[in-house]
Amino acid sequence: MPQAPALPSQSEIPQSHSALIRLKAFLRRLLRVTVSDGRIFLGTFAGTDQSLNLLLVNSEEFRLEAEENPNGRYVGQVVIPWRLVVKVEGEVHKENRLAENQIATQVIPFA
């Protein structure tokens, strides 16, 4: 009977593959996306397309200008063009460091 192929070591995994693994870790997690016009979208990360546009579901839009509604508005499903993204923050569950109900926020680097 043939043996299953060995898994590659961390150094053998291509950079794009490790980035894909990191991206998949954020699926179904709450993201806060800041765009270039100052709006903030808070929603569940559902994926990207080939152009890396972000797809959020169950989203709310917040405008932080003084005359706007600080409570935000429900927008549902939204696709955010990657060229407009200024910052992406997401929940990271750190079971070893935090109690069960605590959540840390991590800024996701993009370049």
Coordinates of N, CA, C and O in Angstrom, one line a residue:
M1 N 0.8 -1.2 0.0 CA 0.0 0.0 0.0 C 0.9 1.2 0.0 O 1.8 1.3 0.8
P2 N 0.6 2.2 -0.9 CA 1.5 3.4 -1.0 C 1.3 4.3 0.3 O 0.2 4.4 0.8
Q3 N 2.4 5.0 0.7 CA 2.3 5.9 1.8 C 1.8 7.2 1.4 O 2.0 7.7 0.3
A4 N 1.2 7.9 2.3 CA 0.7 9.3 2.0 C 1.9 10.2 2.0 O 2.9 10.0 2.7
P5 N 1.9 11.2 1.1 CA 3.0 12.1 1.0 C 3.2 12.9 2.3 O 2.3 13.2 3.0
A6 N 4.5 13.2 2.6 CA 4.8 13.9 3.8 C 4.4 15.4 3.7 O 4.4 15.9 2.6
L7 N 4.0 16.0 4.7 CA 3.6 17.4 4.7 C 4.9 18.2 4.6 O 5.9 17.9 5.2
P8 N 4.8 19.3 3.9 CA 6.0 20.2 3.7 C 6.3 20.9 5.0 O 5.4 21.2 5.8
S9 N 7.6 21.2 5.3 CA 7.9 22.0 6.4 C 7.5 23.4 6.2 O 7.2 23.8 5.1
Q10 N 7.5 24.2 7.3 CA 7.1 25.6 7.2 C 7.9 26.4 6.2 O 7.4 27.2 5.5
S11 N 9.2 26.1 6.1 CA 10.1 26.8 5.2 C 9.8 26.4 3.7 O 10.1 27.2 2.8
E12 N 9.2 25.2 3.5 CA 8.9 24.8 2.1 C 7.6 25.3 1.6 O 7.3 25.2 0.4
I13 N 6.7 25.8 2.5 CA 5.4 26.4 2.1 C 5.6 27.7 1.4 O 6.3 28.6 1.9
P14 N 5.1 27.9 0.2 CA 5.2 29.2 -0.5 C 4.6 30.3 0.3 O 3.6 30.1 1.0
Q15 N 5.1 31.5 0.1 CA 4.6 32.6 0.8 C 3.1 32.8 0.6 O 2.4 33.2 1.5
S16 N 2.7 32.7 -0.7 CA 1.3 32.9 -1.0 C 0.4 31.9 -0.3 O -0.7 32.2 0.1
H17 N 0.9 30.7 -0.1 CA 0.1 29.6 0.6 C -0.1 29.9 2.1 O -1.1 29.8 2.6
S18 N 1.0 30.4 2.7 CA 0.9 30.8 4.1 C 0.0 32.0 4.3 O -0.7 32.1 5.3
A19 N 0.0 32.9 3.4 CA -0.9 34.1 3.4 C -2.4 33.6 3.3 O -3.3 34.1 4.0
L20 N -2.6 32.6 2.5 CA -3.9 32.0 2.3 C -4.4 31.4 3.6 O -5.6 31.5 4.0
I21 N -3.5 30.7 4.2 CA -3.9 30.0 5.5 C -4.3 31.1 6.5 O -5.2 30.9 7.3
R22 N -3.5 32.1 6.6 CA -3.8 33.2 7.6 C -5.1 33.9 7.2 O -5.9 34.2 8.1
L23 N -5.4 34.1 5.9 CA -6.6 34.7 5.5 C -7.8 33.8 5.9 O -8.8 34.3 6.4
K24 N -7.7 32.5 5.7 CA -8.8 31.6 6.0 C -9.1 31.6 7.5 O -10.2 31.3 7.9
A25 N -8.1 31.9 8.3 CA -8.3 31.9 9.7 C -9.3 33.0 10.1 O -9.9 32.9 11.2
F26 N -9.5 34.0 9.3 CA -10.4 35.1 9.6 C -11.8 34.9 9.1 O -12.7 35.7 9.3
L27 N -12.0 33.8 8.3 CA -13.4 33.5 7.8 C -14.4 33.4 9.0 O -14.0 32.8 10.0
R28 N -15.5 34.0 8.8 CA -16.6 33.9 9.8 C -16.2 34.6 11.1 O -16.8 34.4 12.2
R29 N -15.2 35.5 11.1 CA -14.8 36.3 12.2 C -15.3 37.8 12.0 O -15.4 38.2 10.9
L30 N -15.5 38.5 13.1 CA -15.9 39.9 13.0 C -14.7 40.7 12.6 O -13.6 40.6 13.2
L31 N -14.9 41.5 11.6 CA -13.8 42.5 11.1 C -14.3 43.9 11.2 O -15.5 44.2 11.0
R32 N -13.4 44.8 11.5 CA -13.7 46.2 11.4 C -12.8 46.8 10.3 O -11.5 46.7 10.5
V33 N -13.4 47.3 9.3 CA -12.7 47.8 8.1 C -12.8 49.3 8.0 O -14.0 49.8 7.9
T34 N -11.7 50.0 8.0 CA -11.7 51.5 7.8 C -11.4 51.8 6.4 O -10.4 51.2 5.9
V35 N -12.2 52.6 5.7 CA -11.9 52.9 4.3 C -11.5 54.4 4.2 O -11.6 55.2 5.2
S36 N -11.0 54.7 3.1 CA -10.3 56.0 2.9 C -11.1 57.3 3.1 O -10.6 58.3 3.4
D37 N -12.5 57.1 3.0 CA -13.3 58.3 3.2 C -13.8 58.4 4.7 O -14.6 59.3 5.0
G38 N -13.2 57.6 5.6 CA -13.5 57.7 7.0 C -14.6 56.8 7.5 O -14.7 56.7 8.7
R39 N -15.3 56.1 6.6 CA -16.3 55.2 7.1 C -15.7 54.0 7.7 O -14.6 53.6 7.3
I40 N -16.4 53.3 8.6 CA -16.0 52.1 9.2 C -17.1 51.1 9.0 O -18.3 51.3 9.3
F41 N -16.7 49.9 8.5 CA -17.7 48.8 8.4 C -17.3 47.7 9.4 O -16.2 47.3 9.5
L42 N -18.3 47.3 10.1 CA -18.2 46.2 11.1 C -19.1 45.1 10.6 O -20.3 45.2 10.5
G43 N -18.4 43.9 10.3 CA -19.2 42.8 9.8 C -18.5 41.5 9.8 O -17.3 41.5 10.1
T44 N -19.1 40.4 9.5 CA -18.5 39.1 9.4 C -17.8 38.9 8.1 O -18.4 39.0 7.1
F45 N -16.6 38.5 8.2 CA -15.8 38.3 7.0 C -16.2 37.0 6.3 O -16.2 35.9 6.8
A46 N -16.7 37.1 5.0 CA -17.2 36.0 4.2 C -16.2 35.6 3.1 O -16.3 34.5 2.5
G47 N -15.2 36.5 2.8 CA -14.3 36.1 1.7 C -13.8 37.3 0.9 O -14.1 38.4 1.2
T48 N -13.0 37.0 -0.1 CA -12.5 38.0 -1.0 C -12.8 37.5 -2.5 O -13.1 36.3 -2.7
D49 N -12.6 38.4 -3.4 CA -12.6 38.0 -4.8 C -11.2 38.0 -5.3 O -10.2 38.2 -4.6
Q50 N -11.0 37.8 -6.6 CA -9.7 37.8 -7.2 C -8.9 39.1 -7.0 O -7.7 39.1 -6.9
S51 N -9.6 40.2 -7.0 CA -9.0 41.5 -6.8 C -8.8 41.9 -5.3 O -8.4 43.0 -5.0
L52 N -9.1 40.9 -4.4 CA -8.9 41.1 -3.0 C -9.9 42.1 -2.4 O -9.7 42.6 -1.3
N53 N -11.0 42.3 -3.1 CA -12.1 43.1 -2.5 C -12.7 42.3 -1.3 O -12.8 41.0 -1.4
L54 N -13.0 42.9 -0.2 CA -13.5 42.2 1.0 C -15.0 42.1 0.9 O -15.7 43.0 0.6
L55 N -15.5 40.9 1.3 CA -16.9 40.6 1.4 C -17.3 40.5 2.8 O -16.7 39.6 3.5
L56 N -18.1 41.4 3.3 CA -18.6 41.3 4.7 C -20.1 41.1 4.7 O -20.8 41.6 3.8
V57 N -20.6 40.2 5.6 CA -22.0 40.0 5.7 C -22.5 40.5 7.1 O -21.7 40.6 8.0
N58 N -23.8 40.7 7.3 CA -24.3 41.2 8.5 C -23.6 42.4 9.0 O -23.2 42.5 10.1
S59 N -23.4 43.4 8.1 CA -22.5 44.5 8.3 C -23.3 45.8 8.7 O -24.4 46.0 8.4
E60 N -22.6 46.6 9.5 CA -23.0 47.9 9.8 C -22.0 48.9 9.4 O -20.8 48.7 9.4
E61 N -22.5 50.1 8.9 CA -21.7 51.2 8.5 C -21.7 52.3 9.5 O -22.8 52.7 9.9
F62 N -20.5 52.8 9.9 CA -20.4 53.9 10.8 C -19.7 55.1 10.1 O -18.7 54.9 9.5
R63 N -20.3 56.3 10.3 CA -19.6 57.5 9.9 C -19.3 58.3 11.1 O -20.2 58.6 11.9
L64 N -18.1 58.7 11.3 CA -17.7 59.3 12.6 C -17.7 60.8 12.6 O -17.2 61.4 13.6
E65 N -18.2 61.4 11.5 CA -18.3 62.8 11.5 C -19.3 63.3 12.5 O -20.2 62.6 12.9
A66 N -19.2 64.5 13.0 CA -20.0 65.0 14.1 C -21.5 65.1 13.7 O -22.4 64.8 14.5
E67 N -21.8 65.4 12.5 CA -23.2 65.5 12.1 C -23.9 64.2 11.7 O -25.1 64.1 11.5
E68 N -23.2 63.1 11.7 CA -23.7 61.8 11.3 C -24.3 61.1 12.5 O -24.0 61.4 13.7
N69 N -25.1 60.1 12.3 CA -25.6 59.2 13.3 C -24.5 58.3 13.9 O -23.9 57.5 13.2
P70 N -24.1 58.5 15.2 CA -23.0 57.7 15.7 C -23.4 56.2 15.9 O -22.5 55.4 16.2
N71 N -24.7 55.9 15.8 CA -25.1 54.5 16.0 C -24.9 53.7 14.8 O -25.1 52.5 14.9
G72 N -24.7 54.3 13.6 CA -24.5 53.5 12.4 C -25.8 53.1 11.8 O -26.9 53.4 12.3
R73 N -25.6 52.3 10.7 CA -26.8 51.8 10.0 C -26.5 50.4 9.5 O -25.3 50.1 9.1
Y74 N -27.5 49.6 9.4 CA -27.3 48.2 9.0 C -27.3 48.2 7.4 O -28.2 48.8 6.8
V75 N -26.2 47.6 6.9 CA -26.1 47.6 5.4 C -26.2 46.2 4.9 O -26.2 45.9 3.7
G76 N -26.1 45.2 5.8 CA -26.2 43.8 5.3 C -24.9 43.3 4.7 O -23.9 43.3 5.3
Q77 N -25.0 42.9 3.4 CA -23.9 42.3 2.7 C -23.2 43.5 2.0 O -23.9 44.2 1.3
V78 N -21.9 43.6 2.1 CA -21.2 44.7 1.4 C -19.9 44.2 0.8 O -19.2 43.3 1.4
V79 N -19.5 44.7 -0.3 CA -18.2 44.4 -0.9 C -17.4 45.7 -0.9 O -17.8 46.7 -1.4
I80 N -16.2 45.6 -0.2 CA -15.4 46.8 0.0 C -14.2 46.7 -1.0 O -13.4 45.8 -0.8
P81 N -14.1 47.6 -1.9 CA -12.9 47.6 -2.8 C -11.6 47.7 -2.1 O -11.4 48.5 -1.2
W82 N -10.6 46.8 -2.4 CA -9.4 46.8 -1.7 C -8.6 48.1 -1.8 O -8.0 48.5 -0.8
R83 N -8.8 48.8 -2.9 CA -8.1 50.1 -3.0 C -8.5 51.2 -2.0 O -7.8 52.2 -1.8
L84 N -9.7 51.0 -1.4 CA -10.2 51.9 -0.5 C -9.9 51.6 1.0 O -10.1 52.4 1.9
V85 N -9.4 50.4 1.2 CA -9.1 49.9 2.6 C -7.9 50.6 3.1 O -6.8 50.6 2.5
V86 N -8.1 51.2 4.3 CA -7.0 51.8 5.0 C -6.5 50.9 6.2 O -5.3 50.8 6.4
K87 N -7.4 50.3 6.9 CA -7.1 49.4 8.0 C -8.1 48.3 8.2 O -9.3 48.6 8.0
V88 N -7.6 47.1 8.5 CA -8.5 46.0 8.8 C -8.1 45.5 10.2 O -7.0 45.2 10.5
E89 N -9.1 45.4 11.0 CA -8.9 44.8 12.4 C -9.8 43.7 12.6 O -11.0 43.7 12.1
G90 N -9.3 42.6 13.3 CA -10.2 41.5 13.5 C -10.0 40.9 14.8 O -9.0 41.1 15.5
E91 N -11.0 40.1 15.2 CA -11.0 39.4 16.5 C -10.0 38.2 16.4 O -10.0 37.5 15.4
V92 N -9.2 38.1 17.4 CA -8.3 37.0 17.5 C -8.6 36.3 18.9 O -8.4 36.9 19.9
H93 N -9.0 35.0 18.8 CA -9.2 34.3 20.1 C -7.9 33.7 20.5 O -7.3 32.9 19.8
K94 N -7.4 34.1 21.7 CA -6.2 33.5 22.2 C -6.5 32.7 23.4 O -6.5 33.3 24.6
E95 N -6.8 31.5 23.3 CA -7.3 30.6 24.3 C -6.2 30.5 25.4 O -6.5 30.4 26.6
N96 N -5.0 30.5 25.1 CA -3.9 30.3 26.1 C -3.7 31.5 26.9 O -3.3 31.4 28.1
R97 N -3.9 32.7 26.4 CA -3.6 33.9 27.1 C -4.8 34.6 27.8 O -4.6 35.3 28.8
L98 N -5.9 34.4 27.2 CA -7.1 35.1 27.7 C -8.2 34.2 28.2 O -8.2 33.0 27.8
A99 N -9.0 34.7 29.1 CA -10.1 33.9 29.6 C -11.0 33.5 28.4 O -11.0 34.2 27.4
E100 N -11.9 32.6 28.6 CA -12.8 32.1 27.6 C -13.6 33.2 26.9 O -13.8 33.2 25.7
N101 N -14.1 34.2 27.6 CA -15.0 35.2 27.0 C -14.2 36.4 26.5 O -14.9 37.4 26.1
Q102 N -12.9 36.5 26.7 CA -12.2 37.7 26.3 C -11.7 37.5 24.9 O -11.3 36.4 24.4
I103 N -11.6 38.7 24.2 CA -11.2 38.7 22.8 C -10.2 39.8 22.6 O -10.4 40.9 23.1
A104 N -9.1 39.5 21.9 CA -8.1 40.5 21.6 C -8.3 41.0 20.1 O -8.9 40.3 19.3
T105 N -7.9 42.2 19.9 CA -8.0 42.8 18.5 C -6.7 42.8 17.9 O -5.7 43.2 18.6
Q106 N -6.6 42.4 16.7 CA -5.3 42.4 16.0 C -5.5 43.2 14.7 O -6.4 43.0 14.0
V107 N -4.5 44.1 14.4 CA -4.5 44.8 13.1 C -3.9 43.9 12.1 O -2.8 43.4 12.3
I108 N -4.6 43.6 11.0 CA -4.1 42.7 10.0 C -3.2 43.5 9.0 O -3.7 44.5 8.4
P109 N -2.0 43.2 8.9 CA -1.1 44.0 8.1 C -1.4 43.7 6.6 O -1.7 42.6 6.2
F110 N -1.4 44.7 5.8 CA -1.6 44.5 4.4 C -0.6 45.4 3.6 O -0.3 46.5 4.0
A111 N 0.0 44.8 2.6 CA 1.0 45.6 1.9 C 1.1 45.0 0.5 O 0.8 43.9 0.2

